[in-house]
């Protein structure tokens, strides 16, 4: 199809991969699974069950009992095992049948799949690998010391289902421009570094004065935000944030951005945050400031999700110079969707790219100034109209 101006760009939506990413996936806060009950999780195109042993150790098994297909999530935790609701076959955290009350002996092949698990930062992780290999030690999720420090708040935690492929959320790593239009701040510095199984984003951003929300106002007005965000594997991002306001108030926080696939066209997005209670202010005020900071971070995901729910999948994005290394990020991301023997050096070699934000910042500053001027003009006009109306009423009343 052509027009007088030339060929029309046609979106290649493509198809999402038929397999699910190899790597650690966070299922949520660990304590939420330690209530003595089995928990069903729809993930990786199937269903898994999470339950805690008597000592609090969390286990993840295939949800369907290999005896007659009963769903273990509808069963009962008995000691260190989970009992199937169908015939009371009992399975421990290693996937071995530990007992059949009505049988003389347990069949020697009575085993089910036990998924490798890890608890870190007070969160539960499950390892997915289409090849069935165990997780390498060097890919372990790093510890966030602040999550165990009383000077920091507890984790907030939220989740939502997004009807899209997981790649949509990962693309944000390189998307500099959306921070202005979606999140109401604009980056003055933006850099990406990809290496091995990590993909990092380093950003300095400034609040938009024309769209300043309650969080920014609570932190003292037009604040500068430093962000150091890294994906560790395909689905778990740790973002260290430091906000500095004109009045000298400094707030630090950690934001977790993580997800796991339900199927190839749907994923569960989870986000949580903690903040350091500011020093030099009363305890109650420090807690309030930290909570507002955390709440503001969470709203960003809702803004992103509103876009994802309405956009098209696109394999051939049409980019400008300031859009960042989208294709290089996707090349990095591909390593998690192929067998380990097929991972190429170009997927894991170190890659750095800094976006030149000069043109963008100039344009955005002009747009913000224009918006503020129009708003002030509108307010002045409304005041003038109100004064004229009052004078007219006074004259009429003589």
Coordinates of C-alpha atoms in Angstrom, one line a residue:
X1 CA 0.0 0.0 0.0
X2 CA 1.4 3.4 -0.9
X3 CA 0.5 7.1 -0.7
X4 CA 1.7 10.2 -2.5
X5 CA 4.4 10.5 0.2
X6 CA 5.7 6.9 -0.2
X7 CA 5.4 3.6 1.5
X8 CA 3.3 3.2 4.6
X9 CA 4.9 1.5 7.6
X10 CA 3.0 -1.7 8.5
X11 CA 3.2 -3.0 12.0
X12 CA 4.5 -6.6 12.3
X13 CA 2.8 -7.8 15.4
X14 CA 4.3 -11.3 15.1
X15 CA 3.6 -14.1 17.6
X16 CA 4.8 -14.3 21.1
X17 CA 7.3 -17.2 21.9
X18 CA 5.7 -20.5 22.6
X19 CA 8.0 -21.2 25.6
X20 CA 8.4 -19.3 28.8
X21 CA 11.5 -17.5 30.0
X22 CA 14.3 -19.4 31.8
X23 CA 15.1 -17.8 35.1
X24 CA 13.9 -16.9 38.6
X25 CA 10.3 -15.5 38.8
X26 CA 8.9 -13.8 41.9
X27 CA 5.5 -15.1 43.0
X28 CA 5.0 -12.5 45.8
X29 CA 5.8 -11.9 49.4
X30 CA 6.9 -15.0 51.1
X31 CA 4.8 -14.6 54.3
X32 CA 1.6 -14.5 52.2
X33 CA 2.1 -18.2 51.5
X34 CA 2.8 -19.1 55.1
X35 CA -0.8 -19.3 56.4
X36 CA -1.0 -23.1 56.6
X37 CA -3.0 -23.4 53.4
X38 CA -2.1 -24.4 49.9
X39 CA -2.1 -21.6 47.3
X40 CA -2.8 -22.1 43.6
X41 CA -0.8 -20.1 41.0
X42 CA -1.5 -20.1 37.3
X43 CA 1.8 -19.7 35.7
X44 CA 3.9 -20.9 32.8
X45 CA 0.9 -22.3 30.9
X46 CA 0.0 -24.6 33.7
X47 CA -1.0 -24.5 37.4
X48 CA 1.3 -24.9 40.4
X49 CA 0.7 -25.1 44.1
X50 CA 2.6 -23.4 46.9
X51 CA 2.6 -24.6 50.5
X52 CA 4.7 -24.2 53.6
X53 CA 6.2 -27.0 55.6
X54 CA 6.0 -27.0 59.4
X55 CA 9.3 -25.1 59.7
X56 CA 8.0 -22.4 57.2
X57 CA 10.0 -23.7 54.2
X58 CA 8.0 -22.9 51.1
X59 CA 7.5 -25.6 48.4
X60 CA 6.2 -25.4 44.9
X61 CA 4.8 -28.5 43.1
X62 CA 2.8 -29.2 40.0
X63 CA -0.8 -28.6 41.0
X64 CA -2.2 -31.8 39.5
X65 CA -1.7 -35.0 41.5
X66 CA -0.1 -37.7 39.2
X67 CA -2.4 -40.3 40.8
X68 CA -5.8 -39.3 39.3
X69 CA -5.3 -35.6 38.5
X70 CA -6.8 -34.0 41.6
X71 CA -5.8 -30.4 42.2
X72 CA -3.5 -30.3 45.2
X73 CA -4.4 -26.6 45.8
X74 CA -7.8 -27.9 46.9
X75 CA -6.1 -30.2 49.4
X76 CA -4.8 -29.8 52.9
X77 CA -1.3 -29.3 54.3
X78 CA -0.5 -32.1 56.7
X79 CA 2.8 -31.8 58.4
X80 CA 5.5 -31.3 55.8
X81 CA 3.3 -32.6 53.0
X82 CA 0.3 -31.6 51.0
X83 CA -2.6 -34.1 50.8
X84 CA -4.6 -34.5 47.6
X85 CA -8.4 -33.8 48.2
X86 CA -9.2 -36.7 45.9
X87 CA -7.6 -39.8 47.6
X88 CA -5.4 -38.2 50.3
X89 CA -2.1 -39.1 48.5
X90 CA 0.5 -37.0 50.3
X91 CA 3.5 -35.2 48.7
X92 CA 6.5 -33.5 50.3
X93 CA 8.4 -30.4 49.0
X94 CA 10.7 -32.6 47.0
X95 CA 7.8 -34.0 45.0
X96 CA 8.0 -37.5 46.6
X97 CA 4.9 -39.3 47.8
X98 CA 5.2 -39.7 51.6
X99 CA 2.1 -41.7 52.2
X100 CA -1.2 -43.3 51.0
X101 CA -3.3 -44.0 54.0
X102 CA -5.3 -46.8 52.4
X103 CA -2.4 -48.5 50.6
X104 CA 0.1 -51.1 51.9
X105 CA 3.0 -49.3 50.2
X106 CA 3.8 -46.3 48.1
X107 CA 4.7 -47.1 44.5
X108 CA 8.4 -46.5 43.9
X109 CA 7.7 -44.2 41.0
X110 CA 5.3 -42.0 42.9
X111 CA 6.9 -38.6 42.3
X112 CA 5.7 -35.3 40.9
X113 CA 7.6 -32.2 39.7
X114 CA 9.0 -30.0 42.5
X115 CA 10.0 -26.6 41.2
X116 CA 13.3 -25.1 42.6
X117 CA 12.5 -22.2 45.0
X118 CA 14.4 -19.4 46.7
X119 CA 13.4 -16.9 49.3
X120 CA 15.2 -13.5 49.2
X121 CA 14.2 -10.0 50.2
X122 CA 11.2 -11.6 51.9
X123 CA 9.9 -12.7 48.6
X124 CA 9.3 -16.2 47.1
X125 CA 10.9 -17.1 43.8
X126 CA 10.4 -20.1 41.5
X127 CA 12.9 -21.2 38.9
X128 CA 11.5 -22.0 35.4
X129 CA 13.6 -23.8 32.8
X130 CA 12.2 -25.5 29.7
X131 CA 15.3 -27.8 29.7
X132 CA 14.7 -28.9 33.2
X133 CA 18.1 -27.8 34.5
X134 CA 18.8 -26.6 38.1
X135 CA 19.5 -22.8 38.6
X136 CA 23.1 -21.8 38.5
X137 CA 24.3 -20.2 41.8
X138 CA 25.6 -17.1 40.0
X139 CA 22.1 -16.2 38.8
X140 CA 20.7 -16.0 42.4
X141 CA 18.6 -12.9 43.2
X142 CA 20.7 -10.3 45.1
X143 CA 19.9 -9.3 48.6
X144 CA 18.5 -5.9 49.4
X145 CA 19.9 -5.1 52.9
X146 CA 17.4 -2.3 53.4
X147 CA 14.5 -4.8 53.4
X148 CA 15.8 -6.1 56.7
X149 CA 16.5 -2.7 58.3
X150 CA 14.1 -1.2 60.8
X151 CA 14.9 2.3 59.5
X152 CA 13.0 1.4 56.4
X153 CA 9.3 0.8 55.9
X154 CA 7.8 -2.7 55.3
X155 CA 7.1 -3.7 51.7
X156 CA 3.9 -2.5 50.0
X157 CA 2.7 -5.0 47.5
X158 CA 0.3 -4.9 44.6
X159 CA -0.5 -7.0 41.6
X160 CA -2.5 -6.9 38.4
X161 CA -3.1 -9.1 35.4
X162 CA -2.1 -7.6 32.1
X163 CA -3.4 -9.1 28.8
X164 CA -0.1 -8.9 26.9
X165 CA 3.2 -10.7 26.5
X166 CA 5.9 -10.1 29.1
X167 CA 8.1 -8.3 26.6
X168 CA 5.9 -5.2 27.0
X169 CA 7.0 -4.5 30.5
X170 CA 10.7 -5.3 29.7
X171 CA 10.7 -2.8 26.8
X172 CA 10.4 0.0 29.4
X173 CA 14.1 -0.5 30.3
X174 CA 15.2 1.6 27.3
X175 CA 12.1 3.8 26.9
X176 CA 13.4 7.3 27.9
X177 CA 10.6 9.4 26.3
X178 CA 7.6 7.7 28.0
X179 CA 8.8 9.1 31.4
X180 CA 7.7 12.6 30.3
X181 CA 4.4 11.6 28.7
X182 CA 3.3 8.8 31.0
X183 CA 5.0 9.5 34.4
X184 CA 5.1 13.3 34.3
X185 CA 8.9 13.8 34.8
X186 CA 11.6 14.2 32.3
X187 CA 15.0 12.6 32.1
X188 CA 18.0 14.8 32.0
X189 CA 20.3 11.8 31.9
X190 CA 19.5 8.3 30.6
X191 CA 21.9 5.4 30.1
X192 CA 21.6 1.6 29.5
X193 CA 24.0 -1.1 30.3
X194 CA 23.4 -4.8 29.3
X195 CA 25.7 -7.5 30.4
X196 CA 25.3 -11.2 31.1
X197 CA 21.8 -11.8 32.6
X198 CA 21.4 -8.2 33.8
X199 CA 19.9 -5.2 32.0
X200 CA 20.3 -1.8 33.7
X201 CA 18.9 1.7 33.4
X202 CA 20.5 4.7 34.9
X203 CA 18.4 7.9 35.0
X204 CA 18.2 11.3 36.4
X205 CA 14.8 13.0 36.1
X206 CA 13.1 16.2 37.1
X207 CA 9.5 16.7 38.1
X208 CA 7.2 18.3 35.6
X209 CA 6.0 21.5 37.2
X210 CA 2.8 21.6 35.1
X211 CA 1.8 18.0 36.2
X212 CA 3.1 18.0 39.8
X213 CA 1.3 15.5 41.9
X214 CA 0.7 15.2 45.6
X215 CA 3.9 13.1 46.1
X216 CA 6.1 15.7 44.6
X217 CA 4.4 18.5 46.6
X218 CA 4.9 16.5 49.8
X219 CA 8.6 16.1 49.0
X220 CA 9.0 19.8 48.7
X221 CA 8.1 20.7 45.1
X222 CA 10.2 20.3 42.0
X223 CA 12.4 17.4 43.0
X224 CA 15.3 15.6 41.3
X225 CA 15.1 11.8 41.2
X226 CA 18.1 9.5 40.8
X227 CA 17.2 6.0 39.6
X228 CA 19.4 2.9 39.2
X229 CA 17.3 0.0 38.0
X230 CA 18.5 -3.5 37.0
X231 CA 16.7 -6.6 35.8
X232 CA 18.3 -9.7 37.2
X233 CA 17.1 -12.3 34.7
X234 CA 14.0 -11.9 32.6
X235 CA 11.5 -10.8 35.2
X236 CA 12.8 -9.3 38.4
X237 CA 13.9 -5.6 38.6
X238 CA 15.4 -3.8 41.6
X239 CA 15.3 0.0 41.3
X240 CA 17.1 2.1 43.9
X241 CA 15.7 5.6 44.0
X242 CA 16.8 8.8 45.7
X243 CA 14.6 11.9 45.6
X244 CA 16.1 15.3 46.5
X245 CA 13.8 18.3 46.8
X246 CA 14.6 22.1 46.8
X247 CA 14.1 22.3 50.6
X248 CA 16.8 19.8 51.2
X249 CA 14.5 16.8 52.0
X250 CA 16.0 13.5 50.8
X251 CA 14.0 10.3 50.5
X252 CA 15.5 6.9 49.5
X253 CA 13.6 3.9 48.3
X254 CA 13.6 0.6 46.5
X255 CA 11.0 -0.3 44.0
X256 CA 10.5 -3.9 42.8
X257 CA 9.1 -4.5 39.4
X258 CA 8.5 -8.1 38.7
X259 CA 6.2 -10.4 36.8
X260 CA 5.5 -14.0 35.8
X261 CA 3.6 -15.3 32.7
X262 CA 0.2 -16.9 33.0
X263 CA 0.4 -17.9 29.4
X264 CA 2.1 -16.4 26.3
X265 CA -0.6 -13.6 26.1
X266 CA -1.1 -12.8 29.8
X267 CA 1.1 -12.0 32.7
X268 CA 0.8 -11.1 36.4
X269 CA 2.6 -7.8 37.1
X270 CA 3.6 -7.2 40.7
X271 CA 5.2 -4.1 42.2
X272 CA 6.3 -3.3 45.7
X273 CA 8.3 -0.6 47.4
X274 CA 10.1 0.3 50.6
X275 CA 11.4 3.7 51.7
X276 CA 13.8 4.9 54.2
X277 CA 12.2 7.0 56.9
X278 CA 13.7 10.5 56.6
X279 CA 16.0 11.7 59.3
X280 CA 15.5 14.9 61.3
X281 CA 11.7 14.9 61.2
X282 CA 9.3 13.4 63.8
X283 CA 8.6 9.7 63.5
X284 CA 5.0 10.1 62.4
X285 CA 5.9 12.6 59.7
X286 CA 8.8 10.4 58.5
X287 CA 6.5 7.5 58.1
X288 CA 3.9 9.6 56.2
X289 CA 6.6 11.0 53.8
X290 CA 7.9 7.5 53.2
X291 CA 4.4 6.2 52.5
X292 CA 3.6 9.0 50.1
X293 CA 6.9 8.3 48.3
X294 CA 6.0 4.6 48.0
X295 CA 2.5 5.3 46.9
X296 CA 3.7 7.6 44.1
X297 CA 6.0 4.9 42.8
X298 CA 3.1 2.4 42.6
X299 CA 1.0 4.7 40.6
X300 CA 3.5 4.6 37.8
X301 CA 2.7 1.0 37.1
X302 CA -0.9 1.7 36.8
X303 CA -0.1 4.4 34.2
X304 CA 2.1 1.9 32.3
X305 CA -0.5 -0.8 32.5
X306 CA -3.2 1.5 31.0
X307 CA -0.9 1.8 27.9
X308 CA -0.1 -1.9 27.6
X309 CA -3.8 -2.9 27.8
X310 CA -4.6 -0.8 24.7
X311 CA -1.4 -1.0 22.5
X312 CA -0.5 -3.4 19.8
X313 CA 2.4 -5.9 20.0
X314 CA 5.0 -4.7 17.6
X315 CA 8.1 -6.5 16.4
X316 CA 9.4 -3.7 14.1
X317 CA 9.1 -0.5 16.1
X318 CA 9.8 2.6 14.0
X319 CA 12.4 4.5 16.1
X320 CA 14.1 7.9 16.3
X321 CA 17.5 8.6 17.7
X322 CA 16.3 9.4 21.2
X323 CA 14.2 6.2 21.6
X324 CA 17.1 4.2 22.9
X325 CA 18.5 0.7 22.1
X326 CA 15.2 -1.2 21.8
X327 CA 16.5 -3.8 19.4
X328 CA 19.6 -4.4 21.5
X329 CA 17.5 -4.9 24.6
X330 CA 15.3 -7.4 22.8
X331 CA 18.5 -9.2 21.7
X332 CA 19.6 -9.4 25.4
X333 CA 16.1 -10.6 26.3
X334 CA 16.2 -13.4 23.8
X335 CA 18.8 -15.3 25.8
X336 CA 16.0 -16.4 28.2
X337 CA 13.9 -18.0 25.4
X338 CA 16.5 -20.3 23.8
X339 CA 18.3 -23.4 25.2
X340 CA 21.5 -22.5 27.1
X341 CA 23.6 -24.1 24.3
X342 CA 22.0 -21.6 21.8
X343 CA 22.8 -18.4 23.8
X344 CA 25.0 -16.3 21.6
X345 CA 27.8 -13.9 22.8
X346 CA 25.9 -11.0 21.2
X347 CA 23.0 -11.6 23.7
X348 CA 25.3 -11.4 26.8
X349 CA 28.3 -9.3 25.8
X350 CA 28.5 -5.9 27.6
X351 CA 26.6 -3.2 25.7
X352 CA 26.4 0.5 26.8
X353 CA 24.3 3.3 25.3
X354 CA 23.6 6.8 26.6
X355 CA 20.8 8.7 25.1
X356 CA 21.5 12.4 24.2
X357 CA 18.6 14.1 26.1
X358 CA 19.6 17.6 25.0
X359 CA 16.9 18.0 22.3
X360 CA 14.2 16.3 24.3
X361 CA 14.9 18.4 27.4
X362 CA 14.7 21.7 25.4
X363 CA 11.4 20.7 23.9
X364 CA 9.9 19.5 27.1
X365 CA 11.0 22.6 29.1
X366 CA 9.3 24.8 26.5
X367 CA 6.1 22.6 26.6
X368 CA 6.0 22.8 30.4
X369 CA 6.5 26.6 30.4
X370 CA 3.7 27.0 27.8
X371 CA 1.3 24.8 29.8
X372 CA 2.0 26.9 33.0
X373 CA 1.5 30.1 31.1
X374 CA -1.8 29.0 29.6
X375 CA -3.0 27.8 33.0
X376 CA -2.1 31.1 34.7
X377 CA -3.8 33.0 31.9
X378 CA -7.0 30.9 32.3
X379 CA -7.0 31.6 36.1
X380 CA -6.5 35.3 35.5
X381 CA -9.3 35.4 33.0
X382 CA -11.6 33.5 35.4
X383 CA -10.8 36.0 38.2
X384 CA -11.5 38.9 35.9
X385 CA -14.8 37.5 34.8
X386 CA -15.8 36.9 38.4
X387 CA -14.9 40.5 39.4
X388 CA -16.9 41.9 36.4
X389 CA -19.8 39.7 37.4
X390 CA -19.8 41.0 41.0
X391 CA -19.6 44.6 39.8
X392 CA -22.5 44.1 37.5
X393 CA -24.6 42.5 40.2
X394 CA -23.8 45.4 42.6
X395 CA -24.8 47.9 39.9
X396 CA -28.1 46.1 39.2
X397 CA -28.9 46.0 42.9
X398 CA -28.4 49.8 42.9

